[in-house]
Coordinates of C-alpha atoms in Angstrom, one line a residue:
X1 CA 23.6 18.6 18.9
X2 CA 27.1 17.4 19.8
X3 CA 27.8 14.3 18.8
X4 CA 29.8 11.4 20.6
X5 CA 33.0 10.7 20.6
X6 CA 34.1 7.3 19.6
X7 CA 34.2 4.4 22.3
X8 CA 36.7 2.1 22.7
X9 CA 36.0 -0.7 20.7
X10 CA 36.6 -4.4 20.9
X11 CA 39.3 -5.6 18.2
X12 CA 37.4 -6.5 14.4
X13 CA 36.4 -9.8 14.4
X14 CA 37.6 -9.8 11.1
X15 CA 41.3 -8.7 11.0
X16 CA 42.7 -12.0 10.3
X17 CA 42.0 -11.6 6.3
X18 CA 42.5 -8.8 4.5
X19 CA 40.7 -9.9 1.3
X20 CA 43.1 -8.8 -1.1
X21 CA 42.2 -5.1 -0.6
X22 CA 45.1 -4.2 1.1
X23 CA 42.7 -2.7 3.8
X24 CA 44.9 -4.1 6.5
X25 CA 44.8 -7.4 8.6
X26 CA 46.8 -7.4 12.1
X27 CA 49.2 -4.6 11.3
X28 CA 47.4 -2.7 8.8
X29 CA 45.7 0.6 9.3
X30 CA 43.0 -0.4 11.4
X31 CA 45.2 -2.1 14.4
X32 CA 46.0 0.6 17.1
X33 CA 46.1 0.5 21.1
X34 CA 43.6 -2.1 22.2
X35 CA 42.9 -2.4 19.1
X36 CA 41.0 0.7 18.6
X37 CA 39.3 1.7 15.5
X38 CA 39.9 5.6 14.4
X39 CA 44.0 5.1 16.1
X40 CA 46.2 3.7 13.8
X41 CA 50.3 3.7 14.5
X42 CA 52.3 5.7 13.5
X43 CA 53.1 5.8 10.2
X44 CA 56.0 6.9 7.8
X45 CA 55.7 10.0 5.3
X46 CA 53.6 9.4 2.6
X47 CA 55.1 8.6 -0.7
X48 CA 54.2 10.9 -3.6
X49 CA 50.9 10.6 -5.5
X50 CA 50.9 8.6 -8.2
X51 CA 49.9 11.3 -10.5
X52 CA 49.5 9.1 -13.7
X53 CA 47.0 6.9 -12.0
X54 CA 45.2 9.5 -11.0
X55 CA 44.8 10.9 -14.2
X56 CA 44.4 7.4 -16.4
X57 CA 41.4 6.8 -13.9
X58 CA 40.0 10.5 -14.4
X59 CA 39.8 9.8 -18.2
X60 CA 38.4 6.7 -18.1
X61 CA 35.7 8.1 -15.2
X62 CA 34.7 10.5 -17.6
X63 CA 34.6 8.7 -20.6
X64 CA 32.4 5.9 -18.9
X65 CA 30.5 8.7 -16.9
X66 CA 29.6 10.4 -20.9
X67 CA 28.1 6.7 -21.8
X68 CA 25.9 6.5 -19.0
X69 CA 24.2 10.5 -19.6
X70 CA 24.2 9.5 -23.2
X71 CA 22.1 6.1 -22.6
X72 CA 19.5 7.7 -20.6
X73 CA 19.1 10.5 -23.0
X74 CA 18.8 8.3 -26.2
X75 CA 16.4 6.2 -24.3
X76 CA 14.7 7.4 -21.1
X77 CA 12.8 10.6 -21.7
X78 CA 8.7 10.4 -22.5
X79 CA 8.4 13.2 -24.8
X80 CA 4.6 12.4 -24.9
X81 CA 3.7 12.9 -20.7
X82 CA 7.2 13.7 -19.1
X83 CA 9.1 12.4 -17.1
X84 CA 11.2 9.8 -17.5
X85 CA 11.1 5.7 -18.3
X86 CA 13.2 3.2 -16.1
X87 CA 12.1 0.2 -17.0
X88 CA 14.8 0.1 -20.3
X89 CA 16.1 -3.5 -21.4
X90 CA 19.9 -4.0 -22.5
X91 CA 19.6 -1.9 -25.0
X92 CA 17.4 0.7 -23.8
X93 CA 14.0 -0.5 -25.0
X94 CA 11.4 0.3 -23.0
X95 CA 10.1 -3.0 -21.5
X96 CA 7.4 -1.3 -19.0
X97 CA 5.9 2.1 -18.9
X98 CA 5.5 2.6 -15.2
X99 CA 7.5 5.1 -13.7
X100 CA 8.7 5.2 -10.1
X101 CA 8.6 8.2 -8.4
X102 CA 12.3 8.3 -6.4
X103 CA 13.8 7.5 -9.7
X104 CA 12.6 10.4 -11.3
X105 CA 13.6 12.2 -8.4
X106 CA 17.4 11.2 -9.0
X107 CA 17.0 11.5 -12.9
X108 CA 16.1 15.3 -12.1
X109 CA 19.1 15.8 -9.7
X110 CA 21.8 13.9 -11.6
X111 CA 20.5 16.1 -14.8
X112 CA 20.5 19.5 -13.0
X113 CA 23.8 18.6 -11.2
X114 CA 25.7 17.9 -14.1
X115 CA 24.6 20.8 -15.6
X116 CA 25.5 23.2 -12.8
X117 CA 28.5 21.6 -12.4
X118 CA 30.8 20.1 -15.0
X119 CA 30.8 22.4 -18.2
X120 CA 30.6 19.2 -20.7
X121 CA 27.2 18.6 -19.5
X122 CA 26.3 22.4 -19.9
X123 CA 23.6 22.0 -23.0
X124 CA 20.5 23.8 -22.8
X125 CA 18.8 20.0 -23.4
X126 CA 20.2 18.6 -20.7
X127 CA 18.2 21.2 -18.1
X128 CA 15.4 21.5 -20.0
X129 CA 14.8 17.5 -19.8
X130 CA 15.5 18.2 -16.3
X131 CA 12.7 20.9 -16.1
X132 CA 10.4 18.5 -18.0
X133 CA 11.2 15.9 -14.7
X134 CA 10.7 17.9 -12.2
X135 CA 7.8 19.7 -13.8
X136 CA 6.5 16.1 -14.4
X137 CA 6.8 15.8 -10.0
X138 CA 5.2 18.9 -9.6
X139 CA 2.0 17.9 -11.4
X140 CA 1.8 14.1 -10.8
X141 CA 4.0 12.9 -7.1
X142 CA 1.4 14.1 -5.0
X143 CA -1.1 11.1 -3.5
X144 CA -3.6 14.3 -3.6
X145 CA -3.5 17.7 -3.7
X146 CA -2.2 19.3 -0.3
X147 CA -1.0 16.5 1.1
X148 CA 3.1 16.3 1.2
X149 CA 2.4 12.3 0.7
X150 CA 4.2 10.9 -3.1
X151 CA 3.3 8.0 -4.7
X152 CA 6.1 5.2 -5.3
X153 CA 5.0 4.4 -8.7
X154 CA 3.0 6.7 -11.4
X155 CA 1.3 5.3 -14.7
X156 CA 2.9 6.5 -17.8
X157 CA 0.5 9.9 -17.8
X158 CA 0.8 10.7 -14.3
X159 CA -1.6 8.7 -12.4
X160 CA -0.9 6.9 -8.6
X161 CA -0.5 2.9 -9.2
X162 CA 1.3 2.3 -5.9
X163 CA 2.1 3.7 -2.7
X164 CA 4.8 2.4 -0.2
X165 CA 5.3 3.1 3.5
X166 CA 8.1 5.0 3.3
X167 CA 10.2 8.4 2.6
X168 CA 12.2 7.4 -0.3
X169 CA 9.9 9.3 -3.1
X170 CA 9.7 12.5 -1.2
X171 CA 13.4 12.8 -0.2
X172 CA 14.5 12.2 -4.0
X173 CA 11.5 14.9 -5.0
X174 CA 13.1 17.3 -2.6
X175 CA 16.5 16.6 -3.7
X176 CA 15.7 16.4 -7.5
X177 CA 13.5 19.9 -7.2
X178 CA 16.2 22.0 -4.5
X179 CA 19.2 20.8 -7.7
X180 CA 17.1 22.2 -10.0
X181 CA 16.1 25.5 -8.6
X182 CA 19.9 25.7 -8.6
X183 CA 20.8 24.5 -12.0
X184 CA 18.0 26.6 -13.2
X185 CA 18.0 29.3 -11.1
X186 CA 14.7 29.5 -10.4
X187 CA 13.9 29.2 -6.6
X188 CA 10.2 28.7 -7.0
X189 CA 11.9 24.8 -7.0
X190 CA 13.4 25.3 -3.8
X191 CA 11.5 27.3 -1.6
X192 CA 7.7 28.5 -1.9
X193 CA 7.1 32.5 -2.4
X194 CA 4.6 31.8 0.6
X195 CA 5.3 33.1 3.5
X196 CA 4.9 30.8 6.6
X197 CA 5.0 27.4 7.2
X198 CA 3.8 24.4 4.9
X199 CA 0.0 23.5 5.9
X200 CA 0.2 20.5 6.4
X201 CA 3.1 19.8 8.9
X202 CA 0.8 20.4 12.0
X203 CA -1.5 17.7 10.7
X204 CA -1.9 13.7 11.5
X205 CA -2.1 12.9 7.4
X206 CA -2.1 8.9 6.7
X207 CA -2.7 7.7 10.4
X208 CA -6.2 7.1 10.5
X209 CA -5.9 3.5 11.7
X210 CA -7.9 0.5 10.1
X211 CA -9.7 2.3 8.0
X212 CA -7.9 4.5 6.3
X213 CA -6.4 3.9 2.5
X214 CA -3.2 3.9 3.6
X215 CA -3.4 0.9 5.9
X216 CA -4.9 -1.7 2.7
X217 CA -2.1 -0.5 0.5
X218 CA -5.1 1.5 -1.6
X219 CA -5.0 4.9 -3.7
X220 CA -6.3 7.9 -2.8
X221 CA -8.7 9.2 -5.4
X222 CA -7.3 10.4 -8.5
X223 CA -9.7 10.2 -11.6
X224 CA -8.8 7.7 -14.1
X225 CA -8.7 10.4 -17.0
X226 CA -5.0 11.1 -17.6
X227 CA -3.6 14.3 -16.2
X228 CA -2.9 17.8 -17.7
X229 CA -0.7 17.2 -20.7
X230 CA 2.7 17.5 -20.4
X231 CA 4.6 20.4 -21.7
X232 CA 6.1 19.3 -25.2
X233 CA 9.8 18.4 -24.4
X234 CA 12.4 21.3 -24.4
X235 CA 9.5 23.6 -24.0
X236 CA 8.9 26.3 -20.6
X237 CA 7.6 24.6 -17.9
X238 CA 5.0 26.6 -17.0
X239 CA 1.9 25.2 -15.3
X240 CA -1.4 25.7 -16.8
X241 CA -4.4 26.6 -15.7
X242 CA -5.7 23.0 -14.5
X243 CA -2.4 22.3 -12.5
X244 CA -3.1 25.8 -10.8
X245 CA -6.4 25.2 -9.8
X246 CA -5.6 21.6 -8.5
X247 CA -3.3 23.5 -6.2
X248 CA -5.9 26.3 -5.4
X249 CA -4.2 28.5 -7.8
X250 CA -6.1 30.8 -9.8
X251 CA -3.3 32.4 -11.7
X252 CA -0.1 31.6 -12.9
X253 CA 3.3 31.8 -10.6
X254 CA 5.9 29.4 -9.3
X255 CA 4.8 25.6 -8.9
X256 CA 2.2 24.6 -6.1
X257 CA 4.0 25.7 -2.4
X258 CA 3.3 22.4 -0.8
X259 CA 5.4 20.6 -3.7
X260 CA 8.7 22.8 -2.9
X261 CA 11.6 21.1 -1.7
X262 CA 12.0 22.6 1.6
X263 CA 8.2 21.8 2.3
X264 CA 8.9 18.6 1.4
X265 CA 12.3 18.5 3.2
X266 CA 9.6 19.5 6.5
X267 CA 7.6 16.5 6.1
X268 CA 10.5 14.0 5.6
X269 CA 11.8 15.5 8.7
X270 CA 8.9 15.4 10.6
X271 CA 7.9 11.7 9.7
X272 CA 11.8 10.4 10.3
X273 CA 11.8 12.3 13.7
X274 CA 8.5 12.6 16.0
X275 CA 6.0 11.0 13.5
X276 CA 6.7 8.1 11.3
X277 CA 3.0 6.7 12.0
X278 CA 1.7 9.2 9.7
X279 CA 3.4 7.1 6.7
X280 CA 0.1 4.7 7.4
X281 CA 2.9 1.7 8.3
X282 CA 0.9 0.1 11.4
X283 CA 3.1 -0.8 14.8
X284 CA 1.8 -4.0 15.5
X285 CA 2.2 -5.3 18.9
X286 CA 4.8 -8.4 17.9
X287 CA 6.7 -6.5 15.7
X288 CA 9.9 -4.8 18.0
X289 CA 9.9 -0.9 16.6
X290 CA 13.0 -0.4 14.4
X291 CA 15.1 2.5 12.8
X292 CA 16.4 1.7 9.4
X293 CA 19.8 2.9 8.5
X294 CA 18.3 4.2 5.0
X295 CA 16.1 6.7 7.3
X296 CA 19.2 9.1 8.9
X297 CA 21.2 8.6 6.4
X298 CA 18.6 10.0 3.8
X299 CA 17.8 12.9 6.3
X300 CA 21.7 13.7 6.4
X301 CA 22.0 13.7 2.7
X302 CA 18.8 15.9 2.1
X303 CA 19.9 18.5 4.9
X304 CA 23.3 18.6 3.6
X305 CA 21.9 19.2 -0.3
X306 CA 19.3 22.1 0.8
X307 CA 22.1 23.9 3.1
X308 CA 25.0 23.4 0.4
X309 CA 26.1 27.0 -0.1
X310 CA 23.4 28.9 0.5
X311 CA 24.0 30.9 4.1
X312 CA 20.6 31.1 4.6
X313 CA 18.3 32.2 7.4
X314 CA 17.6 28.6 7.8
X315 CA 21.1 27.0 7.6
X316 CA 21.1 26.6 11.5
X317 CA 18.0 24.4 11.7
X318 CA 19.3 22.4 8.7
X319 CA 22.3 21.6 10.4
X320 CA 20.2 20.7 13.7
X321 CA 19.0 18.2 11.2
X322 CA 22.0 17.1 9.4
X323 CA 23.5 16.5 13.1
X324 CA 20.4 14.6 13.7
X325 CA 20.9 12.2 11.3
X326 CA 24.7 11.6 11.6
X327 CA 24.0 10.8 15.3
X328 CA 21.1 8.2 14.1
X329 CA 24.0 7.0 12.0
X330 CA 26.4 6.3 14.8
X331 CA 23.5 4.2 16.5
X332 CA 24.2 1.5 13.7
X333 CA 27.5 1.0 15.1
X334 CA 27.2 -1.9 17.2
X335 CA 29.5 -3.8 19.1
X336 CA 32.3 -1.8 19.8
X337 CA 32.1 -0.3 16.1
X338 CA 32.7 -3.7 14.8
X339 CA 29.5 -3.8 12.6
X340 CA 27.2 -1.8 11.3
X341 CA 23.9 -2.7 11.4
X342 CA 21.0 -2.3 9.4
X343 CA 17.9 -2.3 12.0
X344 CA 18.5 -1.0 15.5
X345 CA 15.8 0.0 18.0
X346 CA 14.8 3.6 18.3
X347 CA 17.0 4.1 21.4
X348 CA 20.3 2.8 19.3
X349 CA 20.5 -1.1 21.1
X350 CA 20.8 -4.1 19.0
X351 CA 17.5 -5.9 18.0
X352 CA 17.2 -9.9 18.5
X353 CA 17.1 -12.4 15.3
X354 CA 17.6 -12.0 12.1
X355 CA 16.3 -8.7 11.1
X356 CA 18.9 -7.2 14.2
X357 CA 21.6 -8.7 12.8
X358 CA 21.6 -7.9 9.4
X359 CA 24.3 -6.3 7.6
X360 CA 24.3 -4.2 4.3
X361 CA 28.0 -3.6 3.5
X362 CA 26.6 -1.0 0.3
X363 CA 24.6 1.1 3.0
X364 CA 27.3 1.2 5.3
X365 CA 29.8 2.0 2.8
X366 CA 27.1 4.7 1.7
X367 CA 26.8 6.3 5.0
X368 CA 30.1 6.2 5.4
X369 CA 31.0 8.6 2.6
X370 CA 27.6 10.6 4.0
X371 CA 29.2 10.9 7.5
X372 CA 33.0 11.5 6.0
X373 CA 32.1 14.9 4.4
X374 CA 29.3 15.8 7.1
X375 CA 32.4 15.8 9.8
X376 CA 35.3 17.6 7.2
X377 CA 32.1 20.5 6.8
X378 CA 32.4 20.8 10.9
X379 CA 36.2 19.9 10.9
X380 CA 35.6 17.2 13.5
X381 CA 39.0 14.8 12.8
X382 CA 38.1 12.4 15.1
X383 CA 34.1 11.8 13.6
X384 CA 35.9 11.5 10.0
X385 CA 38.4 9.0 10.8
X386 CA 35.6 7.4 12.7
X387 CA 33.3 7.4 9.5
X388 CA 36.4 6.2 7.2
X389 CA 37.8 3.2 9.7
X390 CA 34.3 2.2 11.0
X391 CA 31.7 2.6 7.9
X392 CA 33.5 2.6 5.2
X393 CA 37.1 0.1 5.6
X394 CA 35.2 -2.6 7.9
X395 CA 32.1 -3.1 6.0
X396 CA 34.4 -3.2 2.7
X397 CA 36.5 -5.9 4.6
X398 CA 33.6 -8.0 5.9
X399 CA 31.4 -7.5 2.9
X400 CA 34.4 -8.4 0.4
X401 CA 34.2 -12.3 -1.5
X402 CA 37.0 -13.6 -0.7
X403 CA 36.6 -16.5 -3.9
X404 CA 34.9 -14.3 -6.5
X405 CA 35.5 -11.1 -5.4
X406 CA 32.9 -8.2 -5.3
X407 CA 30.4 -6.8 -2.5
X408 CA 27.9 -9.1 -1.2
X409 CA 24.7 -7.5 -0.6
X410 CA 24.0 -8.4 2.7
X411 CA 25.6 -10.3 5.5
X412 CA 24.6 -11.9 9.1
X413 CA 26.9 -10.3 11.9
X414 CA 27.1 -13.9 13.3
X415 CA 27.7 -15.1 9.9
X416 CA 24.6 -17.2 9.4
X417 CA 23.5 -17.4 6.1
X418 CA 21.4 -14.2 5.0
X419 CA 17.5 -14.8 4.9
X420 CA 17.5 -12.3 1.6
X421 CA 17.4 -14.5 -1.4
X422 CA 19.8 -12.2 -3.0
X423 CA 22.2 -12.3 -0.2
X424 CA 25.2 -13.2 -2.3
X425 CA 24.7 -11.3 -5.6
X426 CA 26.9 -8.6 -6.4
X427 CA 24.7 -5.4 -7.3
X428 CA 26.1 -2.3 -8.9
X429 CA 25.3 0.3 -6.5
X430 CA 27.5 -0.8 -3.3
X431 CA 30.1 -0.9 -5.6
X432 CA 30.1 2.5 -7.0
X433 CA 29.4 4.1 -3.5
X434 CA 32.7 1.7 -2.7
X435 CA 34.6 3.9 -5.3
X436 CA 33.3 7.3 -4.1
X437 CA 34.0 6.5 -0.2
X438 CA 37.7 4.9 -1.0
X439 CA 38.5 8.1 -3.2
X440 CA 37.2 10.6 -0.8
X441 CA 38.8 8.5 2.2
X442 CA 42.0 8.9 0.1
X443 CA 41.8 12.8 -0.4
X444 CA 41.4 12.8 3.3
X445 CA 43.9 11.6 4.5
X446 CA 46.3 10.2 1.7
X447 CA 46.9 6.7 2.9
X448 CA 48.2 4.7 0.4
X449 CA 46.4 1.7 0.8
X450 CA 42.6 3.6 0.7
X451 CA 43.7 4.7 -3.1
X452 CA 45.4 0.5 -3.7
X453 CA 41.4 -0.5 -2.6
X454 CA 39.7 1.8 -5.0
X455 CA 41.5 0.7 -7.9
X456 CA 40.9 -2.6 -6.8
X457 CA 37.7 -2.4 -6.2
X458 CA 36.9 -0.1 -9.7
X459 CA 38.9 -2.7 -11.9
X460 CA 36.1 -5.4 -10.6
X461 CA 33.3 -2.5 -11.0
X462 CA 34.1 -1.7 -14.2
X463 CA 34.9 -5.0 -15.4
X464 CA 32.3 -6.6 -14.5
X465 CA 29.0 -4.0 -14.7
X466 CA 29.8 -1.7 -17.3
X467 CA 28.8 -2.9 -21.0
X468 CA 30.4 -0.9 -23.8
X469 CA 28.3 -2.6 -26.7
X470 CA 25.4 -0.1 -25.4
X471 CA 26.5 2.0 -22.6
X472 CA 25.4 2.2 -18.6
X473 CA 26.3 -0.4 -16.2
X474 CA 24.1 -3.4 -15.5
X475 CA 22.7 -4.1 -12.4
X476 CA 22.8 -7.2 -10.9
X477 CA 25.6 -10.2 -11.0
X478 CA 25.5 -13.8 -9.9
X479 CA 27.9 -14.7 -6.6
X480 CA 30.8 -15.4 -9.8
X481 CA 30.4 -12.3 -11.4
X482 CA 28.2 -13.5 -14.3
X483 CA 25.3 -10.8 -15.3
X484 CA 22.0 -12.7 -14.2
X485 CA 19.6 -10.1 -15.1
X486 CA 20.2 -8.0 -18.5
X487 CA 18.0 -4.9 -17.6
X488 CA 19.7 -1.8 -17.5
X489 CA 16.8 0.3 -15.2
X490 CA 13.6 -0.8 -13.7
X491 CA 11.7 -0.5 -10.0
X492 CA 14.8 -0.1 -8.4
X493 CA 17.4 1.3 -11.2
X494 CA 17.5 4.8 -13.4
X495 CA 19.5 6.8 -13.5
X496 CA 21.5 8.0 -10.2
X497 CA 24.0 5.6 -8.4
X498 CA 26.3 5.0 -11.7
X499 CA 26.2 8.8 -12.8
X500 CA 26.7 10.1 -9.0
X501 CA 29.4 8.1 -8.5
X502 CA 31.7 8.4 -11.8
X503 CA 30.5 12.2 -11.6
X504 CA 32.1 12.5 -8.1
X505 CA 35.1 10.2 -8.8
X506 CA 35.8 12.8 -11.8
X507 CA 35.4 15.6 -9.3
X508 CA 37.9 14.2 -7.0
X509 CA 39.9 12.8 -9.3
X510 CA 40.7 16.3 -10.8
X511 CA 40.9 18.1 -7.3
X512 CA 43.4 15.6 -6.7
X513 CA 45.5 16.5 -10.0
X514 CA 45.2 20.3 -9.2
X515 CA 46.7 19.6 -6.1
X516 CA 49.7 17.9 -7.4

């Protein structure tokens, strides 16, 4: 699929300010002929690196990125059923034993990354809690046995409490499962021993209109016992004999096939692209049909995990689907790649009232970083300096408080005030995907200004959402910076955006050094 190139845009609505991040207002490295985004003037040579900023902010990335792992090891793992708590107070006390099904997901990946990756992290307790997650998945995500379907949220044991409408738990399954078939080195994780493809992909599952569960929000059958016992933490994950015959196994071998992450990858695909009826979401007849940006940009990341470095049989149909979901991407730029918006219609136009004109500046900044290294993999120059001036500089320039500082959460492209309650708060995870998309912007292209705006915008982060009485950030600050809820995890918080980002910062932080 080729992708587009980029139009010629209107100028940005919003180069009159810069917002202190040195992201450029008339003159600055967004202004080129007409205006155009992606064309900047010419500019002089470079200066030279700043090599001891570089490496000051690699030290204190790592340090903070060794108090995170160490808070959600002291506190978040359930030796007792597996898996892993979110739901952890200030300091790490469990306040709620439900456990959300994407968050164990990202728990799983950010384990088995870290393992596989930075040598620090290489302790055989660190994969093995990650084996006891995804184990956990493999016995306990499913709605029911054979169906692709995950639950949102899990009781402490295992059991379904609530189900949403959506993709997020099975994309953060696959994702958590594919890292740990590679941490591991198992690829029972990653890809089932069974030949042929997953059962249930041909299949209408969760559309059965009215009547179906699905449609009243309601559970599928799972008995109210609890579930096989977990293996005791730190031990082989092995499935026993009950898992196996759940998933019409009569003897032992790798984990159920339908609970693999490229089977799982399949039915994300499949629901994002030709069937998202079959997530039991009803299209009413008032309601305008809408793409969210979460949806390509998920499918991009997920493609681009399952492909990374394998040179598989399958690499060409996963970057069919990686190109897929960048294109989706580029539909959220509206107006002459002045805004990028969070709902557009299934055909890429601009939807009417409130919902078409929302603005997430984290998601955009997000996808940004998504699109960034999606086009340096294909060596497209033009799609990366599309991603970096269009996703990743504007939204950081019109999401930027101007008085306080920080990332809004969302914004109105008209500039009406947001109907989200929470419009002005300042959450945590924009702000770390700001720091990951301003650094890798930077070791693209070596602009000055894109490294000035990351340390800008990690002196706010860390400033104001990292607590070093008891380690990991917190969440979610008032307009003025002030910390208005003291949780450190729950429904919507574990353990991924903070350790991602700091994990990647190190990563290009010390690529950076080597390069001198």
């Amino acid at each position: 699929m080729g992708l587009q190139a980029a139009p010629q845009p209107a100028p940005w609505g919003c180069r009159a300010r810069s917002m202190g991040l040195g992201l450029g207002g008339p003159e600055g490295p967004l202004s080129g002929a007409e205006g155009s985004v992606g064309r900047p003037t010419a500019d002089p040579p470079p200066p030279p690196r700043p090599m001891a900023s570089l490496s000051a902010w690699r030290e204190r990335v790592a340090a903070e990125l060794d108090a995170a792992i160490a808070f959600w090891e002291r506190h978040s793992h359930d030796p007792q059923h597996g898996g892993f708590f979110s739901c952890l107070s200030r300091d790490g006390s469990v306040y709620d034993e439900t456990k959300y099904v994407w968050l164990q997901g990202r728990q799983v990946w950010v384990y088995s990354r870290l393992y596989r990756k930075v040598p620090r992290f290489r302790r055989p307790e660190i994969l093995e809690a990650a084996r006891a997650g995804g184990e956990f998945l493999l016995r306990c995500a499913r709605l029911e046995p054979g169906s692709p379907r995950a639950a949102f949220a899990l009781s402490r044991d295992g059991r379904p409490a609530r189900v949403q409408r959506t993709v997020f738990s099975e994309v953060f399954c696959a994702l958590g499962l594919d890292e740990l078939g590679r941490a591991a080195s198992e690829p029972c994780y990653r890809v089932s021993r069974t030949p042929g493809p997953p059962p249930y992909l041909g299949r209408g599952w969760g559309c059965g209109g009215r009547g179906h569960p699905l449609f009243w929000g309601q559970i599928p059958g799972r008995s109210a016992s609890p579930g096989p016992a977990a293996p005791r933490w730190g031990a082989p994950a092995v499935p026993d004999a009950r898992v196996l015959a759940v998933a019409g196994c009569r003897t032992p071998g790798p984990p159920p096939r339908q609970a693999a992450a490229r089977e799982w990858m399949a039915a994300v695909a499949r629901w994002a692209r030709e069937a998202p009826q079959e997530l039991g979401r009803p299209q009413l007849a008032g309601a305008p049909p809408h793409e969210a940006l979460a949806v390509p940009m998920m499918v991009l990341g997920l493609a681009e995990q399952l492909r990374d470095g394998d040179g598989g049989d399958d690499d060409e149909g996963l970057d069919e689907l990686a190109a897929w979901g960048a294109q989706r991407l580029l539909a959220h730029l509206q107006r002459g790649d002045s805004v990028v918006l969070e709902n557009v219609s299934p055909d890429g136009k601009e939807l009417p009232g409130s919902m078409g004109r929302l603005m997430n500046p984290g998601h955009a900044i997000e996808a940004g970083w998504f699109l960034l290294r999606f086009a340096q993999r294909r060596g497209d120059e033009a799609l990366a300096a599309r991603a970096i001036a269009a996703f990743i500089e504007g939204p950081l320039r019109r999401g930027w408080d101007p008085q306080h500082g920080g990332l809004f959460a969302f914004l109105d492209a008209d500039g009406h005030c947001p109907t989200q309650l929470e419009w002005s708060m300042k959450l945590w995870w924009p702000h770390a995907e700001a720091m990951v998309a301003l650094l890798a912007a930077y070791a693209h292209d070596r602009r000055p200004e894109r490294l000035e705006a990351f340390q800008r915008v990690a002196d706010y982060t860390f400033s104001k959402f990292r607590d070093p009485e008891h380690g990991e950030w917190f969440g979610y600050l008032s307009r003025e910076g002030n910390v208005a809820l003291t949780i450190k995890g729950g429904p919507f918080k574990g353990c991924f955006h903070v350790a991602r980002a700091l994990h990647m910062c190190e990563e290009m932080l010390e690529e950076l050094l080597r390069e001198g």
